[in-house]
């Protein structure tokens, strides 16, 4: 059996030791390379993430810009619509004010015409009633006088008259005097129960029952119609005042906020 010299053993030991060191360094370098590869992969991922983030930021910035532009356009359109509504409202208010003024003038003219028409109609009606009443009274007086003349003629031709006929003549004369003194009182003609009077038979004339209304006063009728027309005019004036008050309240409630909004928009 051969023996190995110490020098050879030392060399073999060194070789084995170096080989072991080389293997350890190789393993260590491999691990370092693996770490470097992983680090590079992470760096690539981060670069990609940063690139994606930049793209996202750009997209988001673009969206924000577009949204701001849309909001600005919508605000301008809304402001324009509000201004248009305000202009239309002011125009309607002016038209309504003009219509109310025309309505007030027309009501005043109508009231004046109505008062004048009522006054003229009252005067005409009172004059007509007065004329009819006087004509009726004159006709009644004429008939009574004719009847009295017939009775007196019969009294002159007859030898004697009864006390009743004498009283009738006296009563008729008293009624005639009353009618002449007071033409506006009611007259009620009493139907006579005796036979009609003529020149041949000398009997009393039959009278039908009629009633004459008292003559109305022209001043009272005119005053009553004037009061009615004045009451109507006052009611119309109150109605106009109420319309104007409603318009003012509407103006304060709706138009003033719109004006404030317009002023704010102009300041911007």
mmCIF file of C-alpha atoms in Angstrom:
data_model
loop_
_atom_site.group_PDB
_atom_site.id
_atom_site.type_symbol
_atom_site.label_atom_id
_atom_site.label_comp_id
_atom_site.label_asym_id
_atom_site.label_seq_id
_atom_site.Cartn_x
_atom_site.Cartn_y
_atom_site.Cartn_z
ATOM 1 C CA UNK A 1 0.000 0.000 0.000
ATOM 2 C CA UNK A 2 1.358 3.293 -1.105
ATOM 3 C CA UNK A 3 1.384 6.271 1.114
ATOM 4 C CA UNK A 4 0.633 9.946 0.192
ATOM 5 C CA UNK A 5 3.210 12.446 1.058
ATOM 6 C CA UNK A 6 2.324 15.424 3.238
ATOM 7 C CA UNK A 7 2.950 17.879 0.460
ATOM 8 C CA UNK A 8 0.460 16.140 -1.759
ATOM 9 C CA UNK A 9 -2.071 16.095 1.008
ATOM 10 C CA UNK A 10 -1.572 19.801 1.548
ATOM 11 C CA UNK A 11 -2.118 20.485 -2.121
ATOM 12 C CA UNK A 12 -5.220 18.299 -2.188
ATOM 13 C CA UNK A 13 -6.511 20.084 0.859
ATOM 14 C CA UNK A 14 -5.911 23.449 -0.728
ATOM 15 C CA UNK A 15 -7.561 22.304 -3.922
ATOM 16 C CA UNK A 16 -10.579 21.085 -2.017
ATOM 17 C CA UNK A 17 -10.665 24.257 0.016
ATOM 18 C CA UNK A 18 -10.451 26.469 -3.073
ATOM 19 C CA UNK A 19 -13.067 24.387 -4.815
ATOM 20 C CA UNK A 20 -15.356 24.810 -1.843
ATOM 21 C CA UNK A 21 -14.702 28.560 -1.810
ATOM 22 C CA UNK A 22 -15.352 28.763 -5.552
ATOM 23 C CA UNK A 23 -18.652 26.922 -5.123
ATOM 24 C CA UNK A 24 -19.620 29.193 -2.247
ATOM 25 C CA UNK A 25 -18.747 32.284 -4.301
ATOM 26 C CA UNK A 26 -20.599 30.867 -7.263
ATOM 27 C CA UNK A 27 -23.681 30.261 -5.123
ATOM 28 C CA UNK A 28 -23.316 33.693 -3.576
ATOM 29 C CA UNK A 29 -22.973 35.341 -7.001
ATOM 30 C CA UNK A 30 -25.983 33.371 -8.226
ATOM 31 C CA UNK A 31 -28.023 34.594 -5.284
ATOM 32 C CA UNK A 32 -26.850 38.164 -5.929
ATOM 33 C CA UNK A 33 -27.761 37.836 -9.600
ATOM 34 C CA UNK A 34 -31.181 36.533 -8.582
ATOM 35 C CA UNK A 35 -31.622 39.517 -6.265
ATOM 36 C CA UNK A 36 -30.462 41.899 -8.996
ATOM 37 C CA UNK A 37 -32.945 40.342 -11.438
ATOM 38 C CA UNK A 38 -35.748 40.706 -8.884
ATOM 39 C CA UNK A 39 -34.709 44.296 -8.170
ATOM 40 C CA UNK A 40 -34.685 45.033 -11.909
ATOM 41 C CA UNK A 41 -38.139 43.479 -12.226
ATOM 42 C CA UNK A 42 -39.388 45.636 -9.353
ATOM 43 C CA UNK A 43 -37.819 48.702 -10.919
ATOM 44 C CA UNK A 44 -39.475 47.879 -14.222
ATOM 45 C CA UNK A 45 -42.797 47.405 -12.456
ATOM 46 C CA UNK A 46 -42.354 50.749 -10.709
ATOM 47 C CA UNK A 47 -41.413 52.451 -13.963
ATOM 48 C CA UNK A 48 -44.485 50.955 -15.618
ATOM 49 C CA UNK A 49 -46.622 51.961 -12.646
ATOM 50 C CA UNK A 50 -45.221 55.502 -12.780
ATOM 51 C CA UNK A 51 -45.911 55.643 -16.501
ATOM 52 C CA UNK A 52 -49.431 54.404 -15.936
ATOM 53 C CA UNK A 53 -49.852 56.935 -13.144
ATOM 54 C CA UNK A 54 -48.694 59.714 -15.432
ATOM 55 C CA UNK A 55 -51.167 58.544 -18.051
ATOM 56 C CA UNK A 56 -53.903 58.440 -15.401
ATOM 57 C CA UNK A 57 -52.964 61.925 -14.242
ATOM 58 C CA UNK A 58 -53.068 63.181 -17.795
ATOM 59 C CA UNK A 59 -56.448 61.530 -18.399
ATOM 60 C CA UNK A 60 -57.790 62.862 -15.105
ATOM 61 C CA UNK A 61 -56.479 66.329 -15.857
ATOM 62 C CA UNK A 62 -58.117 66.196 -19.257
ATOM 63 C CA UNK A 63 -61.401 65.089 -17.693
ATOM 64 C CA UNK A 64 -61.213 67.868 -15.092
ATOM 65 C CA UNK A 65 -60.515 70.419 -17.827
ATOM 66 C CA UNK A 66 -63.438 69.141 -19.886
ATOM 67 C CA UNK A 67 -65.724 69.151 -16.839
ATOM 68 C CA UNK A 68 -64.710 72.715 -15.963
ATOM 69 C CA UNK A 69 -65.378 73.750 -19.548
ATOM 70 C CA UNK A 70 -68.809 72.082 -19.492
ATOM 71 C CA UNK A 71 -69.634 73.666 -16.131
ATOM 72 C CA UNK A 72 -68.599 77.049 -17.442
ATOM 73 C CA UNK A 73 -70.731 76.617 -20.572
ATOM 74 C CA UNK A 74 -73.694 75.424 -18.493
ATOM 75 C CA UNK A 75 -73.298 78.359 -16.112
ATOM 76 C CA UNK A 76 -73.160 80.812 -19.000
ATOM 77 C CA UNK A 77 -76.207 79.216 -20.617
ATOM 78 C CA UNK A 78 -78.086 79.231 -17.294
ATOM 79 C CA UNK A 79 -77.146 82.866 -16.735
ATOM 80 C CA UNK A 80 -78.309 83.729 -20.239
ATOM 81 C CA UNK A 81 -81.613 81.925 -19.652
ATOM 82 C CA UNK A 82 -82.079 83.747 -16.347
ATOM 83 C CA UNK A 83 -81.361 87.069 -18.038
ATOM 84 C CA UNK A 84 -83.846 86.216 -20.776
ATOM 85 C CA UNK A 85 -86.467 85.231 -18.200
ATOM 86 C CA UNK A 86 -85.805 88.437 -16.302
ATOM 87 C CA UNK A 87 -86.181 90.477 -19.500
ATOM 88 C CA UNK A 88 -89.413 88.675 -20.353
ATOM 89 C CA UNK A 89 -90.689 89.173 -16.809
ATOM 90 C CA UNK A 90 -89.878 92.876 -16.928
ATOM 91 C CA UNK A 91 -91.632 93.143 -20.286
ATOM 92 C CA UNK A 92 -94.683 91.305 -18.928
ATOM 93 C CA UNK A 93 -94.667 93.593 -15.907
ATOM 94 C CA UNK A 94 -94.581 96.655 -18.154
ATOM 95 C CA UNK A 95 -97.392 95.240 -20.303
ATOM 96 C CA UNK A 96 -99.434 94.390 -17.236
ATOM 97 C CA UNK A 97 -98.887 97.858 -15.797
ATOM 98 C CA UNK A 98 -100.010 99.413 -19.079
ATOM 99 C CA UNK A 99 -103.053 97.132 -19.177
ATOM 100 C CA UNK A 100 -103.964 98.057 -15.613
ATOM 101 C CA UNK A 101 -103.629 101.744 -16.455
ATOM 102 C CA UNK A 102 -105.807 101.304 -19.545
ATOM 103 C CA UNK A 103 -108.254 99.297 -17.466
ATOM 104 C CA UNK A 104 -108.352 102.095 -14.874
ATOM 105 C CA UNK A 105 -108.970 104.715 -17.586
ATOM 106 C CA UNK A 106 -111.672 102.616 -19.264
ATOM 107 C CA UNK A 107 -113.376 101.992 -15.906
ATOM 108 C CA UNK A 108 -113.295 105.698 -15.120
ATOM 109 C CA UNK A 109 -114.767 106.525 -18.528
ATOM 110 C CA UNK A 110 -117.379 103.784 -18.163
ATOM 111 C CA UNK A 111 -118.273 105.046 -14.682
ATOM 112 C CA UNK A 112 -118.698 108.611 -15.916
ATOM 113 C CA UNK A 113 -120.817 107.442 -18.853
ATOM 114 C CA UNK A 114 -122.883 105.238 -16.547
ATOM 115 C CA UNK A 115 -123.493 108.082 -14.102
ATOM 116 C CA UNK A 116 -124.481 110.426 -16.939
ATOM 117 C CA UNK A 117 -126.685 107.743 -18.525
ATOM 118 C CA UNK A 118 -128.388 107.007 -15.195
ATOM 119 C CA UNK A 119 -128.937 110.706 -14.597
ATOM 120 C CA UNK A 120 -130.464 111.243 -18.059
ATOM 121 C CA UNK A 121 -132.583 108.097 -17.784
ATOM 122 C CA UNK A 122 -133.785 109.122 -14.328
ATOM 123 C CA UNK A 123 -134.700 112.603 -15.581
ATOM 124 C CA UNK A 124 -136.484 111.139 -18.597
ATOM 125 C CA UNK A 125 -138.355 108.569 -16.500
ATOM 126 C CA UNK A 126 -139.320 111.138 -13.896
ATOM 127 C CA UNK A 127 -140.521 113.545 -16.600
ATOM 128 C CA UNK A 128 -142.535 110.802 -18.300
ATOM 129 C CA UNK A 129 -144.110 109.696 -15.021
ATOM 130 C CA UNK A 130 -144.872 113.276 -14.159
ATOM 131 C CA UNK A 131 -146.480 113.871 -17.552
ATOM 132 C CA UNK A 132 -148.550 110.685 -17.385
ATOM 133 C CA UNK A 133 -149.637 111.435 -13.830
ATOM 134 C CA UNK A 134 -150.716 114.984 -14.638
ATOM 135 C CA UNK A 135 -152.555 113.875 -17.790
ATOM 136 C CA UNK A 136 -154.405 111.211 -15.827
ATOM 137 C CA UNK A 137 -155.320 113.697 -13.110
ATOM 138 C CA UNK A 138 -156.579 116.220 -15.676
ATOM 139 C CA UNK A 139 -158.597 113.522 -17.431
ATOM 140 C CA UNK A 140 -160.079 112.397 -14.127
ATOM 141 C CA UNK A 141 -160.946 115.987 -13.197
ATOM 142 C CA UNK A 142 -162.580 116.519 -16.580
ATOM 143 C CA UNK A 143 -164.722 113.403 -16.156
ATOM 144 C CA UNK A 144 -165.729 114.474 -12.642
ATOM 145 C CA UNK A 145 -166.673 117.942 -13.836
ATOM 146 C CA UNK A 146 -168.758 116.436 -16.665
ATOM 147 C CA UNK A 147 -170.451 114.141 -14.192
ATOM 148 C CA UNK A 148 -171.184 117.069 -11.848
ATOM 149 C CA UNK A 149 -172.581 119.131 -14.711
ATOM 150 C CA UNK A 150 -174.896 116.291 -15.658
ATOM 151 C CA UNK A 151 -175.999 115.905 -12.061
ATOM 152 C CA UNK A 152 -176.571 119.648 -11.744
ATOM 153 C CA UNK A 153 -178.551 119.674 -15.013
ATOM 154 C CA UNK A 154 -180.660 116.820 -13.746
ATOM 155 C CA UNK A 155 -181.095 118.698 -10.470
ATOM 156 C CA UNK A 156 -182.318 121.757 -12.340
ATOM 157 C CA UNK A 157 -184.759 119.700 -14.416
ATOM 158 C CA UNK A 158 -186.036 117.503 -11.585
ATOM 159 C CA UNK A 159 -188.341 118.797 -8.941
ATOM 160 C CA UNK A 160 -186.476 117.145 -6.095
ATOM 161 C CA UNK A 161 -183.287 115.200 -5.493
ATOM 162 C CA UNK A 162 -182.586 112.767 -2.720
ATOM 163 C CA UNK A 163 -180.165 113.606 0.081
ATOM 164 C CA UNK A 164 -177.800 110.896 -1.153
ATOM 165 C CA UNK A 165 -177.349 112.565 -4.558
ATOM 166 C CA UNK A 166 -176.734 115.910 -2.921
ATOM 167 C CA UNK A 167 -174.040 114.364 -0.737
ATOM 168 C CA UNK A 168 -172.488 112.712 -3.802
ATOM 169 C CA UNK A 169 -172.221 116.036 -5.592
ATOM 170 C CA UNK A 170 -170.628 117.639 -2.528
ATOM 171 C CA UNK A 171 -168.155 114.757 -2.164
ATOM 172 C CA UNK A 172 -167.145 114.962 -5.820
ATOM 173 C CA UNK A 173 -166.545 118.697 -5.546
ATOM 174 C CA UNK A 174 -164.348 118.139 -2.476
ATOM 175 C CA UNK A 175 -162.330 115.477 -4.331
ATOM 176 C CA UNK A 176 -161.812 117.861 -7.249
ATOM 177 C CA UNK A 177 -160.527 120.569 -4.921
ATOM 178 C CA UNK A 178 -158.179 118.099 -3.250
ATOM 179 C CA UNK A 179 -156.842 116.993 -6.621
ATOM 180 C CA UNK A 180 -156.284 120.549 -7.758
ATOM 181 C CA UNK A 181 -154.403 121.418 -4.568
ATOM 182 C CA UNK A 182 -152.443 118.134 -4.258
ATOM 183 C CA UNK A 183 -151.842 116.561 -7.683
ATOM 184 C CA UNK A 184 -149.231 114.094 -6.328
ATOM 185 C CA UNK A 185 -151.503 112.181 -3.927
ATOM 186 C CA UNK A 186 -153.084 108.840 -4.690
ATOM 187 C CA UNK A 187 -156.528 108.974 -6.279
ATOM 188 C CA UNK A 188 -158.894 106.066 -6.002
ATOM 189 C CA UNK A 189 -161.991 106.255 -8.141
ATOM 190 C CA UNK A 190 -164.880 104.481 -6.449
ATOM 191 C CA UNK A 191 -167.196 102.557 -8.712
ATOM 192 C CA UNK A 192 -170.648 104.028 -8.622
ATOM 193 C CA UNK A 193 -173.554 101.671 -8.050
ATOM 194 C CA UNK A 194 -176.053 103.934 -9.763
ATOM 195 C CA UNK A 195 -176.991 103.851 -13.418
ATOM 196 C CA UNK A 196 -175.161 106.037 -16.002
ATOM 197 C CA UNK A 197 -176.361 109.605 -16.401
ATOM 198 C CA UNK A 198 -177.346 111.030 -19.749
ATOM 199 C CA UNK A 199 -179.115 114.118 -20.861
ATOM 200 C CA UNK A 200 -182.275 112.167 -21.652
ATOM 201 C CA UNK A 201 -182.709 109.965 -18.594
ATOM 202 C CA UNK A 202 -180.567 112.139 -16.202
ATOM 203 C CA UNK A 203 -179.025 109.142 -14.391
ATOM 204 C CA UNK A 204 -175.474 109.019 -12.937
ATOM 205 C CA UNK A 205 -172.484 107.713 -14.994
ATOM 206 C CA UNK A 206 -170.706 104.474 -13.949
ATOM 207 C CA UNK A 207 -167.022 105.001 -13.081
ATOM 208 C CA UNK A 208 -164.391 102.183 -13.080
ATOM 209 C CA UNK A 209 -161.990 101.784 -10.191
ATOM 210 C CA UNK A 210 -158.503 103.033 -10.974
ATOM 211 C CA UNK A 211 -155.547 104.108 -8.913
ATOM 212 C CA UNK A 212 -152.994 106.805 -9.770
ATOM 213 C CA UNK A 213 -149.543 106.474 -8.254
ATOM 214 C CA UNK A 214 -147.916 109.523 -6.695
ATOM 215 C CA UNK A 215 -145.446 111.374 -8.869
ATOM 216 C CA UNK A 216 -141.835 110.512 -7.967
ATOM 217 C CA UNK A 217 -139.342 113.256 -7.270
ATOM 218 C CA UNK A 218 -136.755 113.751 -10.047
ATOM 219 C CA UNK A 219 -134.079 114.763 -7.556
ATOM 220 C CA UNK A 220 -134.602 111.592 -5.479
ATOM 221 C CA UNK A 221 -134.307 109.313 -8.529
ATOM 222 C CA UNK A 222 -131.176 111.094 -9.774
ATOM 223 C CA UNK A 223 -129.606 110.987 -6.316
ATOM 224 C CA UNK A 224 -130.354 107.263 -5.933
ATOM 225 C CA UNK A 225 -128.837 106.396 -9.341
ATOM 226 C CA UNK A 226 -125.822 108.595 -8.632
ATOM 227 C CA UNK A 227 -125.235 106.777 -5.326
ATOM 228 C CA UNK A 228 -125.421 103.388 -7.120
ATOM 229 C CA UNK A 229 -122.950 104.517 -9.793
ATOM 230 C CA UNK A 230 -120.628 105.969 -7.146
ATOM 231 C CA UNK A 231 -120.710 102.684 -5.202
ATOM 232 C CA UNK A 232 -119.825 100.758 -8.380
ATOM 233 C CA UNK A 233 -116.978 103.178 -9.122
ATOM 234 C CA UNK A 234 -115.575 102.781 -5.587
ATOM 235 C CA UNK A 235 -115.726 98.985 -5.932
ATOM 236 C CA UNK A 236 -113.857 99.140 -9.242
ATOM 237 C CA UNK A 237 -111.208 101.442 -7.714
ATOM 238 C CA UNK A 238 -110.693 98.996 -4.839
ATOM 239 C CA UNK A 239 -110.362 96.159 -7.346
ATOM 240 C CA UNK A 240 -107.690 98.090 -9.300
ATOM 241 C CA UNK A 241 -105.770 98.892 -6.089
ATOM 242 C CA UNK A 242 -105.810 95.201 -5.168
ATOM 243 C CA UNK A 243 -104.425 94.250 -8.622
ATOM 244 C CA UNK A 244 -101.634 96.840 -8.323
ATOM 245 C CA UNK A 245 -100.765 95.596 -4.814
ATOM 246 C CA UNK A 246 -100.548 92.013 -6.103
ATOM 247 C CA UNK A 247 -98.237 93.126 -8.920
ATOM 248 C CA UNK A 248 -95.921 94.938 -6.486
ATOM 249 C CA UNK A 249 -95.740 91.907 -4.190
ATOM 250 C CA UNK A 250 -94.948 89.629 -7.151
ATOM 251 C CA UNK A 251 -92.226 92.010 -8.269
ATOM 252 C CA UNK A 252 -90.619 92.036 -4.810
ATOM 253 C CA UNK A 253 -90.874 88.256 -4.455
ATOM 254 C CA UNK A 254 -89.541 87.096 -7.846
ATOM 255 C CA UNK A 255 -87.825 89.898 -9.747
ATOM 256 C CA UNK A 256 -85.490 91.227 -7.038
ATOM 257 C CA UNK A 257 -83.644 87.850 -6.515
ATOM 258 C CA UNK A 258 -83.169 87.574 -10.261
ATOM 259 C CA UNK A 259 -81.739 91.103 -10.351
ATOM 260 C CA UNK A 260 -79.323 90.219 -7.524
ATOM 261 C CA UNK A 261 -78.222 87.109 -9.432
ATOM 262 C CA UNK A 262 -77.638 89.200 -12.547
ATOM 263 C CA UNK A 263 -75.547 91.680 -10.553
ATOM 264 C CA UNK A 264 -73.402 88.862 -9.108
ATOM 265 C CA UNK A 265 -72.874 87.415 -12.587
ATOM 266 C CA UNK A 266 -71.841 90.806 -13.940
ATOM 267 C CA UNK A 267 -69.341 91.215 -11.100
ATOM 268 C CA UNK A 268 -67.786 87.848 -11.950
#
